[in-house]
Coordinates of C-alpha atoms and ligand atoms in Angstrom, one line a residue:
M11 CA 0.0 0.0 0.0
V12 CA 1.4 3.3 -1.0
L13 CA 0.6 6.2 1.3
K14 CA -0.6 9.2 -0.6
T15 CA 1.6 11.8 1.1
L16 CA 2.2 15.3 0.0
P17 CA 5.6 17.0 -0.5
F18 CA 4.4 20.3 0.8
T19 CA 2.6 21.7 3.9
K20 CA -0.7 23.6 4.1
E21 CA 1.3 26.7 4.9
K22 CA 3.3 26.5 1.8
I23 CA 0.1 26.0 -0.3
S24 CA -1.4 29.1 1.4
E25 CA 1.7 31.0 0.6
I26 CA 1.6 30.0 -3.1
I27 CA -2.3 30.8 -3.2
A28 CA -1.6 34.3 -1.9
Q29 CA 0.5 34.9 -5.0
Y30 CA -1.3 32.7 -7.7
P31 CA -5.1 32.0 -7.2
T32 CA -6.6 28.5 -7.5
P33 CA -6.9 26.5 -9.4
F34 CA -3.3 25.6 -10.5
H35 CA -1.2 22.5 -11.1
L36 CA 1.8 22.3 -8.9
Y37 CA 4.8 20.1 -9.9
D38 CA 7.4 18.8 -7.5
E39 CA 10.8 19.3 -9.1
K40 CA 12.6 17.3 -6.3
G41 CA 10.2 14.3 -7.0
I42 CA 10.6 14.5 -10.7
R43 CA 14.5 14.6 -10.5
E44 CA 14.6 11.8 -8.0
N45 CA 12.4 9.6 -10.1
A46 CA 14.4 10.3 -13.3
R47 CA 17.6 9.2 -11.5
R48 CA 15.9 6.0 -10.3
L49 CA 14.7 5.2 -13.8
K50 CA 18.1 5.9 -15.3
E51 CA 19.9 3.8 -12.7
A52 CA 17.5 0.7 -13.1
F53 CA 17.5 0.8 -16.9
G54 CA 21.3 1.7 -17.1
I55 CA 21.9 -2.0 -17.1
L56 CA 20.6 -2.0 -20.8
E57 CA 22.7 -1.3 -23.7
G58 CA 22.7 2.3 -24.7
F59 CA 19.6 3.1 -22.7
Q60 CA 17.8 6.3 -23.5
E61 CA 14.5 7.7 -22.3
F62 CA 12.7 10.2 -24.6
F63 CA 10.1 12.0 -22.3
A64 CA 6.6 12.0 -24.1
V65 CA 6.0 15.6 -24.4
K66 CA 2.4 15.4 -24.7
A67 CA 2.1 14.3 -21.1
L68 CA 3.4 17.6 -19.8
P69 CA 4.4 20.0 -22.6
N70 CA 6.0 22.6 -20.5
P71 CA 9.6 23.7 -21.6
Y72 CA 10.6 24.2 -17.9
I73 CA 9.9 20.6 -17.1
M74 CA 11.5 19.5 -20.3
K75 CA 14.6 21.4 -19.4
I76 CA 14.7 19.6 -16.0
L77 CA 14.4 16.3 -17.8
K78 CA 17.1 17.2 -20.2
E79 CA 19.4 17.9 -17.4
E80 CA 18.6 14.5 -16.1
G81 CA 19.6 13.1 -19.5
F82 CA 16.3 12.5 -21.2
G83 CA 15.4 13.3 -24.8
A84 CA 11.9 14.2 -26.1
D85 CA 9.3 12.1 -27.7
C86 CA 7.3 14.5 -30.1
S87 CA 4.3 14.0 -32.3
S88 CA 3.5 17.4 -33.7
L89 CA 5.0 20.6 -34.9
P90 CA 4.5 22.5 -31.7
E91 CA 6.0 19.7 -29.8
L92 CA 9.0 19.6 -32.1
L93 CA 9.3 23.4 -31.5
L94 CA 9.1 22.9 -27.7
A95 CA 11.9 20.5 -27.9
E96 CA 14.0 22.8 -30.1
K97 CA 13.3 25.8 -27.8
T98 CA 14.4 23.6 -24.9
G99 CA 17.7 22.9 -26.6
I100 CA 16.7 19.2 -27.3
I101 CA 17.6 18.5 -30.9
G102 CA 19.1 15.8 -33.2
E103 CA 18.7 12.2 -32.1
L104 CA 17.5 13.2 -28.7
I105 CA 14.2 13.8 -30.4
M106 CA 12.0 10.8 -31.3
F107 CA 9.3 11.8 -33.6
S108 CA 6.5 9.3 -33.2
S109 CA 3.5 10.7 -34.9
N110 CA 0.6 9.3 -37.0
D111 CA -1.4 10.7 -39.8
T112 CA 1.5 13.0 -40.2
P113 CA 1.5 16.2 -42.4
A114 CA 4.5 16.9 -44.8
E115 CA 5.6 20.0 -42.8
E116 CA 6.0 18.0 -39.7
F117 CA 8.3 15.3 -41.4
R118 CA 10.3 18.3 -42.9
K119 CA 10.8 20.0 -39.5
A120 CA 11.7 16.7 -37.7
K121 CA 14.2 16.0 -40.6
E122 CA 15.7 19.5 -40.3
L123 CA 16.2 19.0 -36.5
G124 CA 17.9 15.7 -37.2
A125 CA 15.2 13.9 -35.1
I126 CA 14.7 10.2 -35.3
I127 CA 11.7 9.7 -37.4
N128 CA 9.4 7.0 -36.4
L129 CA 7.0 6.0 -39.1
D130 CA 3.5 5.0 -38.4
D131 CA 2.5 3.4 -41.7
I132 CA 4.0 1.8 -44.8
S133 CA 2.7 4.5 -47.1
H134 CA 4.6 7.0 -45.1
I135 CA 8.0 5.8 -46.4
K136 CA 7.1 6.9 -49.9
F137 CA 5.4 10.2 -48.5
L138 CA 8.5 11.0 -46.6
E139 CA 10.7 10.2 -49.5
D140 CA 8.7 12.6 -51.7
E141 CA 8.1 15.4 -49.3
A142 CA 11.4 15.6 -47.4
G143 CA 13.8 12.8 -48.7
L144 CA 14.6 9.7 -46.8
P145 CA 17.1 10.3 -43.9
E146 CA 20.0 7.9 -43.2
L147 CA 18.3 6.7 -40.0
L148 CA 14.5 5.5 -39.8
C149 CA 12.3 3.7 -37.4
C150 CA 9.0 1.9 -38.0
R151 CA 6.1 1.3 -35.5
Y152 CA 5.0 -2.2 -35.1
N153 CA 1.4 -3.1 -34.4
P154 CA 1.4 -6.7 -33.3
G155 CA -2.3 -7.1 -33.7
P156 CA -3.7 -10.2 -32.1
L157 CA -0.2 -11.4 -31.1
K158 CA -0.5 -9.1 -28.0
E159 CA -3.2 -8.4 -25.6
G160 CA -4.2 -4.8 -25.1
N161 CA -5.3 -3.0 -22.0
A162 CA -8.1 -0.7 -20.9
I163 CA -7.0 2.8 -22.1
I164 CA -5.2 2.0 -25.3
G165 CA -7.6 -1.0 -26.3
K166 CA -6.7 -4.1 -28.4
P167 CA -3.8 -3.7 -30.8
E168 CA -5.8 -5.1 -33.6
D169 CA -8.4 -2.3 -33.1
A170 CA -5.7 0.4 -32.8
K171 CA -5.0 2.7 -35.6
Y172 CA -1.3 2.7 -35.1
G173 CA 1.7 1.0 -36.7
F174 CA 2.6 -1.5 -39.4
T175 CA 1.5 -5.1 -39.6
R176 CA 4.1 -7.7 -39.5
E177 CA 4.2 -8.3 -43.2
Q178 CA 4.4 -4.5 -43.9
L179 CA 7.5 -4.3 -41.7
F180 CA 9.4 -6.7 -44.0
E181 CA 8.3 -4.9 -47.0
G182 CA 9.0 -1.6 -45.7
Y183 CA 12.5 -2.1 -44.3
K184 CA 13.3 -3.8 -47.6
Y185 CA 12.2 -0.8 -49.6
M186 CA 14.2 1.5 -47.3
R187 CA 17.3 -0.7 -47.5
D188 CA 17.0 -0.6 -51.3
K189 CA 16.7 3.3 -51.2
G190 CA 19.9 3.6 -49.2
V191 CA 18.6 4.0 -45.6
K192 CA 21.6 2.8 -43.5
R193 CA 20.4 2.8 -39.9
F194 CA 17.2 1.2 -38.5
G195 CA 15.2 1.2 -35.4
L196 CA 12.0 -0.7 -34.4
H197 CA 9.2 0.6 -32.1
T198 CA 6.1 -0.4 -30.6
M199 CA 3.6 1.1 -28.0
V200 CA 0.9 -1.3 -27.0
A201 CA 0.0 -0.3 -23.5
S202 CA -1.1 2.7 -21.5
N203 CA -0.9 3.0 -17.7
E204 CA 0.1 -0.6 -17.3
L205 CA 1.2 -1.7 -13.9
N206 CA 2.3 -5.2 -14.7
P207 CA 6.2 -5.3 -15.4
N208 CA 5.9 -8.5 -17.3
Y209 CA 3.8 -6.8 -20.0
F210 CA 7.0 -4.7 -21.0
I211 CA 9.3 -7.7 -20.7
E212 CA 6.9 -9.7 -23.1
T213 CA 6.8 -6.7 -25.5
A214 CA 10.7 -6.6 -25.5
R215 CA 10.7 -10.3 -26.3
I216 CA 8.3 -9.9 -29.3
L217 CA 10.4 -7.0 -30.6
F218 CA 13.7 -8.8 -30.2
E219 CA 12.4 -11.9 -32.0
L220 CA 11.2 -9.8 -34.8
I221 CA 14.5 -8.1 -35.1
V222 CA 16.2 -11.5 -35.5
E223 CA 13.8 -12.4 -38.3
I224 CA 14.0 -9.1 -40.2
S225 CA 17.7 -8.8 -39.8
R226 CA 18.2 -12.3 -41.2
E227 CA 15.8 -12.0 -44.0
L228 CA 16.9 -8.6 -45.2
G229 CA 20.5 -8.5 -44.2
I230 CA 20.1 -5.3 -42.2
R231 CA 21.4 -4.4 -38.8
F232 CA 19.1 -2.8 -36.2
E233 CA 20.7 0.1 -34.1
F234 CA 17.9 0.4 -31.5
V235 CA 14.6 -0.8 -30.3
N236 CA 12.0 1.5 -28.8
L237 CA 9.8 -0.2 -26.3
G238 CA 7.4 2.9 -26.2
G239 CA 5.8 4.3 -23.1
G240 CA 2.8 3.1 -21.0
I241 CA 4.4 2.4 -17.8
G242 CA 1.6 2.9 -15.2
I243 CA 1.5 4.7 -11.9
P244 CA -0.4 3.9 -8.7
Y245 CA -3.3 6.3 -8.9
R246 CA -5.0 4.4 -6.1
P247 CA -3.8 4.1 -2.7
E248 CA -3.8 0.4 -2.6
Q249 CA -1.7 0.2 -5.9
E250 CA 2.1 -0.3 -6.0
P251 CA 4.5 1.6 -8.3
V252 CA 6.0 -0.5 -11.2
P253 CA 9.5 -1.7 -10.1
Y254 CA 11.8 -0.4 -12.9
N255 CA 14.5 -2.9 -11.9
V256 CA 12.1 -5.8 -12.5
I257 CA 11.4 -4.5 -16.1
A258 CA 15.1 -3.8 -16.7
R259 CA 16.3 -7.2 -15.5
G260 CA 13.7 -9.0 -17.5
V261 CA 14.5 -7.1 -20.7
R262 CA 18.2 -7.8 -20.0
E263 CA 17.5 -11.5 -19.8
E264 CA 15.5 -11.5 -23.1
Y265 CA 18.3 -9.5 -24.7
A266 CA 20.9 -12.1 -23.8
K267 CA 18.7 -15.0 -24.9
I268 CA 17.7 -13.5 -28.2
I269 CA 19.8 -10.5 -29.3
E270 CA 23.2 -11.7 -28.0
A271 CA 22.6 -15.4 -28.8
N272 CA 21.9 -14.3 -32.4
D273 CA 24.9 -12.1 -32.5
L274 CA 22.9 -8.9 -33.0
A275 CA 24.4 -7.0 -30.1
P276 CA 24.8 -4.1 -29.6
L277 CA 21.3 -3.0 -29.9
K278 CA 20.3 0.1 -27.9
I279 CA 17.2 0.1 -25.8
Y280 CA 14.9 3.2 -25.8
L281 CA 11.8 4.1 -23.8
E282 CA 9.4 6.9 -24.4
C283 CA 7.4 7.2 -21.1
G284 CA 5.3 10.1 -20.1
R285 CA 3.0 9.3 -17.3
V286 CA 5.4 7.5 -15.1
I287 CA 8.1 10.3 -15.4
T288 CA 5.9 13.2 -14.2
G289 CA 2.5 11.9 -13.3
P290 CA 2.8 11.3 -9.6
Y291 CA 4.6 14.6 -9.1
G292 CA 1.9 16.9 -10.1
Y293 CA -1.1 18.1 -8.0
L294 CA -4.2 20.0 -9.0
I295 CA -4.8 22.6 -6.2
T296 CA -8.3 23.7 -6.0
K297 CA -10.6 25.6 -3.6
V298 CA -14.1 24.5 -2.5
R299 CA -16.6 27.0 -3.9
H300 CA -20.0 25.6 -2.9
I301 CA -21.5 22.6 -1.0
K302 CA -24.7 21.4 -2.3
H303 CA -27.1 18.9 -0.9
I304 CA -29.8 17.5 -3.1
Y305 CA -30.3 13.8 -3.8
K306 CA -26.6 13.4 -3.2
D307 CA -24.0 15.7 -1.6
Y308 CA -21.7 17.7 -3.9
V309 CA -18.5 19.5 -3.3
G310 CA -18.2 22.2 -6.1
T311 CA -14.7 23.3 -6.7
D312 CA -13.1 26.2 -8.6
A313 CA -11.5 23.7 -11.1
C314 CA -13.3 21.6 -13.7
M315 CA -12.7 19.0 -16.5
A316 CA -10.8 21.8 -18.5
N317 CA -8.0 21.4 -15.8
L318 CA -8.1 17.6 -15.5
M319 CA -10.1 15.5 -18.1
R320 CA -9.2 12.0 -16.9
P321 CA -12.0 11.3 -14.5
G322 CA -14.6 12.6 -16.9
M323 CA -13.1 11.0 -19.9
Y324 CA -12.1 7.5 -18.6
G325 CA -13.7 7.4 -15.2
A326 CA -10.1 7.4 -13.9
Y327 CA -9.5 7.4 -10.2
H328 CA -7.6 10.4 -8.8
H329 CA -6.9 10.5 -5.0
I330 CA -8.2 13.7 -3.2
T331 CA -6.8 15.1 0.0
V332 CA -8.6 17.8 1.9
L333 CA -5.7 19.9 3.0
G334 CA -5.4 20.1 6.8
K335 CA -7.9 17.4 7.3
E336 CA -5.6 14.4 6.7
K337 CA -6.1 13.0 10.1
E338 CA -9.9 13.3 10.1
Q339 CA -12.2 10.2 9.4
P340 CA -13.4 10.0 5.9
A341 CA -17.0 9.7 7.0
F342 CA -18.8 11.7 4.3
K343 CA -19.7 10.6 0.9
Y344 CA -19.4 13.3 -1.8
D345 CA -19.3 13.8 -5.6
V346 CA -16.5 16.2 -6.2
T347 CA -17.5 18.4 -9.2
G348 CA -16.4 21.2 -11.5
S349 CA -18.6 24.0 -12.9
L350 CA -19.0 22.7 -16.6
C351 CA -22.5 22.2 -17.9
E352 CA -21.7 18.6 -18.3
N353 CA -22.7 15.9 -15.8
N354 CA -19.5 14.0 -16.1
D355 CA -17.6 16.9 -15.0
K356 CA -16.7 15.1 -11.7
F357 CA -13.3 14.6 -10.1
A358 CA -14.8 11.8 -8.0
V359 CA -18.0 10.0 -7.5
D360 CA -19.2 8.7 -4.2
R361 CA -15.8 9.4 -2.6
M362 CA -15.4 9.2 1.2
L363 CA -13.8 12.3 2.6
P364 CA -13.7 14.2 5.8
E365 CA -16.5 16.7 6.1
V366 CA -15.8 19.4 3.5
K367 CA -16.5 23.1 4.0
R368 CA -16.6 26.1 1.8
G369 CA -13.1 27.5 1.2
D370 CA -11.4 24.2 2.1
I371 CA -8.3 23.5 -0.3
L372 CA -8.5 20.1 -2.2
V373 CA -5.3 18.5 -3.5
I374 CA -6.1 16.2 -6.4
H375 CA -3.1 13.8 -6.8
D376 CA -1.3 12.4 -9.7
T377 CA -2.1 15.2 -12.2
G378 CA 1.5 15.6 -13.6
A379 CA 0.8 13.8 -16.8
H380 CA -2.0 14.1 -19.2
G381 CA -3.5 16.6 -16.7
H382 CA -3.1 20.3 -17.6
A383 CA -2.0 19.1 -21.1
M384 CA -5.5 17.7 -22.0
G385 CA -7.2 21.0 -21.1
F386 CA -9.7 22.8 -23.4
N387 CA -11.9 25.8 -23.5
Y388 CA -15.3 24.2 -23.8
N389 CA -18.0 26.2 -22.0
G390 CA -15.7 29.2 -21.9
K391 CA -13.4 27.6 -19.3
L392 CA -9.9 28.9 -19.0
R393 CA -6.9 26.7 -18.5
S394 CA -5.0 27.2 -15.2
A395 CA -1.5 28.2 -14.3
E396 CA 1.3 25.7 -13.7
I397 CA 3.6 26.4 -10.7
L398 CA 6.9 24.6 -10.1
L399 CA 7.8 23.8 -6.5
R400 CA 11.6 24.0 -6.4
P401 CA 13.8 21.6 -4.3
D402 CA 14.6 24.5 -2.0
G403 CA 11.0 25.1 -1.2
S404 CA 10.6 28.2 -3.4
F405 CA 8.1 28.2 -6.2
V406 CA 8.0 29.7 -9.6
Q407 CA 5.1 30.1 -12.2
I408 CA 6.1 28.2 -15.3
R409 CA 2.9 28.9 -17.2
R410 CA 0.4 31.7 -16.3
A411 CA -3.3 31.1 -16.2
E412 CA -5.3 32.0 -19.3
T413 CA -7.4 35.1 -19.3
V414 CA -10.6 36.1 -21.0
D415 CA -8.3 38.0 -23.5
D416 CA -6.7 34.7 -24.5
Y417 CA -10.2 33.3 -25.0
F418 CA -10.9 36.1 -27.5
A419 CA -7.5 36.2 -29.1
T420 CA -8.5 34.1 -32.1
L421 CA -11.7 36.1 -32.8
D422 CA -11.7 39.3 -34.9
L423 CA -14.4 41.3 -33.5
D424 CA -13.6 44.5 -35.5
N425 CA -16.0 43.6 -38.3
L426 CA -18.8 42.3 -35.9
A427 CA -20.7 45.6 -35.7
S428 CA -21.1 45.9 -39.5
F429 CA -21.6 42.1 -40.0
S430 CA -25.2 41.0 -40.6
Ligands
PLP528 C1 1.2 8.7 -25.4 C2 2.4 8.1 -25.9 C3 3.5 7.9 -25.1 C4 3.6 8.1 -23.6 O1 2.6 7.3 -23.0 P1 2.6 7.2 -21.5 O2 1.5 6.4 -21.1 O3 2.4 8.7 -21.0 O4 3.9 6.6 -21.0 C5 4.7 7.4 -25.7 N1 4.7 7.2 -27.1 C6 3.6 7.4 -27.9 C7 3.7 7.2 -29.3 C8 2.5 7.8 -27.3 O5 1.5 8.0 -28.1

């Protein structure tokens, strides 16, 4: 059982709120750095290990810079994400460009940055060749289809839109080889928020075996394998974190049995995790605006789905602490809601909490990945600020909250008066 403790005091939060009103996401830099070091140490037993942080999980350049300092690259999937990496100083082969349904200009930008381009479909080889020219290094994304069981968030691989089939991989690498591509990688991403370490070891085994077959048949040599992201985090108090060293050791064993035994070493091992890197180190801080008693009891907060979609979208569990009431009995049952005109705008349903009062501060846990990033402006809701808690206890705003002016920024109202 993991205790859902907090890396800050109520006094610290009051101090931050005095400067930056709620709601906001607060990120714990110390937690992020320590976790990055744990991951690197565990996976360091693998040949040429490199993590590319999945930028979509927390697309903030300050966070990316921290992770760059810890030795991580960036996994990007759009032009703005490539630009974020570039502005953070992450360029060249420290960028993995894993996109799908990709426009030509994004391939061109990725190539210009010297990024590793990870192709999602066999037709993209020719598309890339025509639009930007084939680079010396290319990677393909494999969709194992019914060979691999899926999981709840990402679904079954055979229903997923991503990647090449097995047969297409042979055809694709052959085409690239004949067109002069010299360096090759293989990628897959078949899980999301997966807590079972064996899942990743099995994925590695499937990819290693495939590399043996493709290398033999085509006479090409693979430089790396990218096992994707998808390592889960313990959102619920009764769940345990995924032990990195169990995955790393399991992958190391498969590597010896398959890659080394077939004389295909060295093969570098890459990951492109997002959630497990920053997820547990983010907190949505929100104030209770109203308490409502009808057929059920509701705690209405000043945050909403625009700040955190996961509960409304997937029914995902996010732990909630009523700040300063950690020792009180959770004897009251509430739905914790936002202010959207959408009934699934709830952070929790039938959640047992201590008695909540207007003005209480709620801490919604594990919002450091796929939290702020998924925000939107539906119903005229504005996205919140992001604040970084530094290791020395100081804090800095790393993204301001949106204002009504931001909401109107894309509208040209000058012609409205004369428009009819
Ligand atoms: C979303 C995504 C990731 C990161 O997934 P996490 O579950 O956050 O680790 C990595 N690679 C690709 C291609 C993705 O789409």
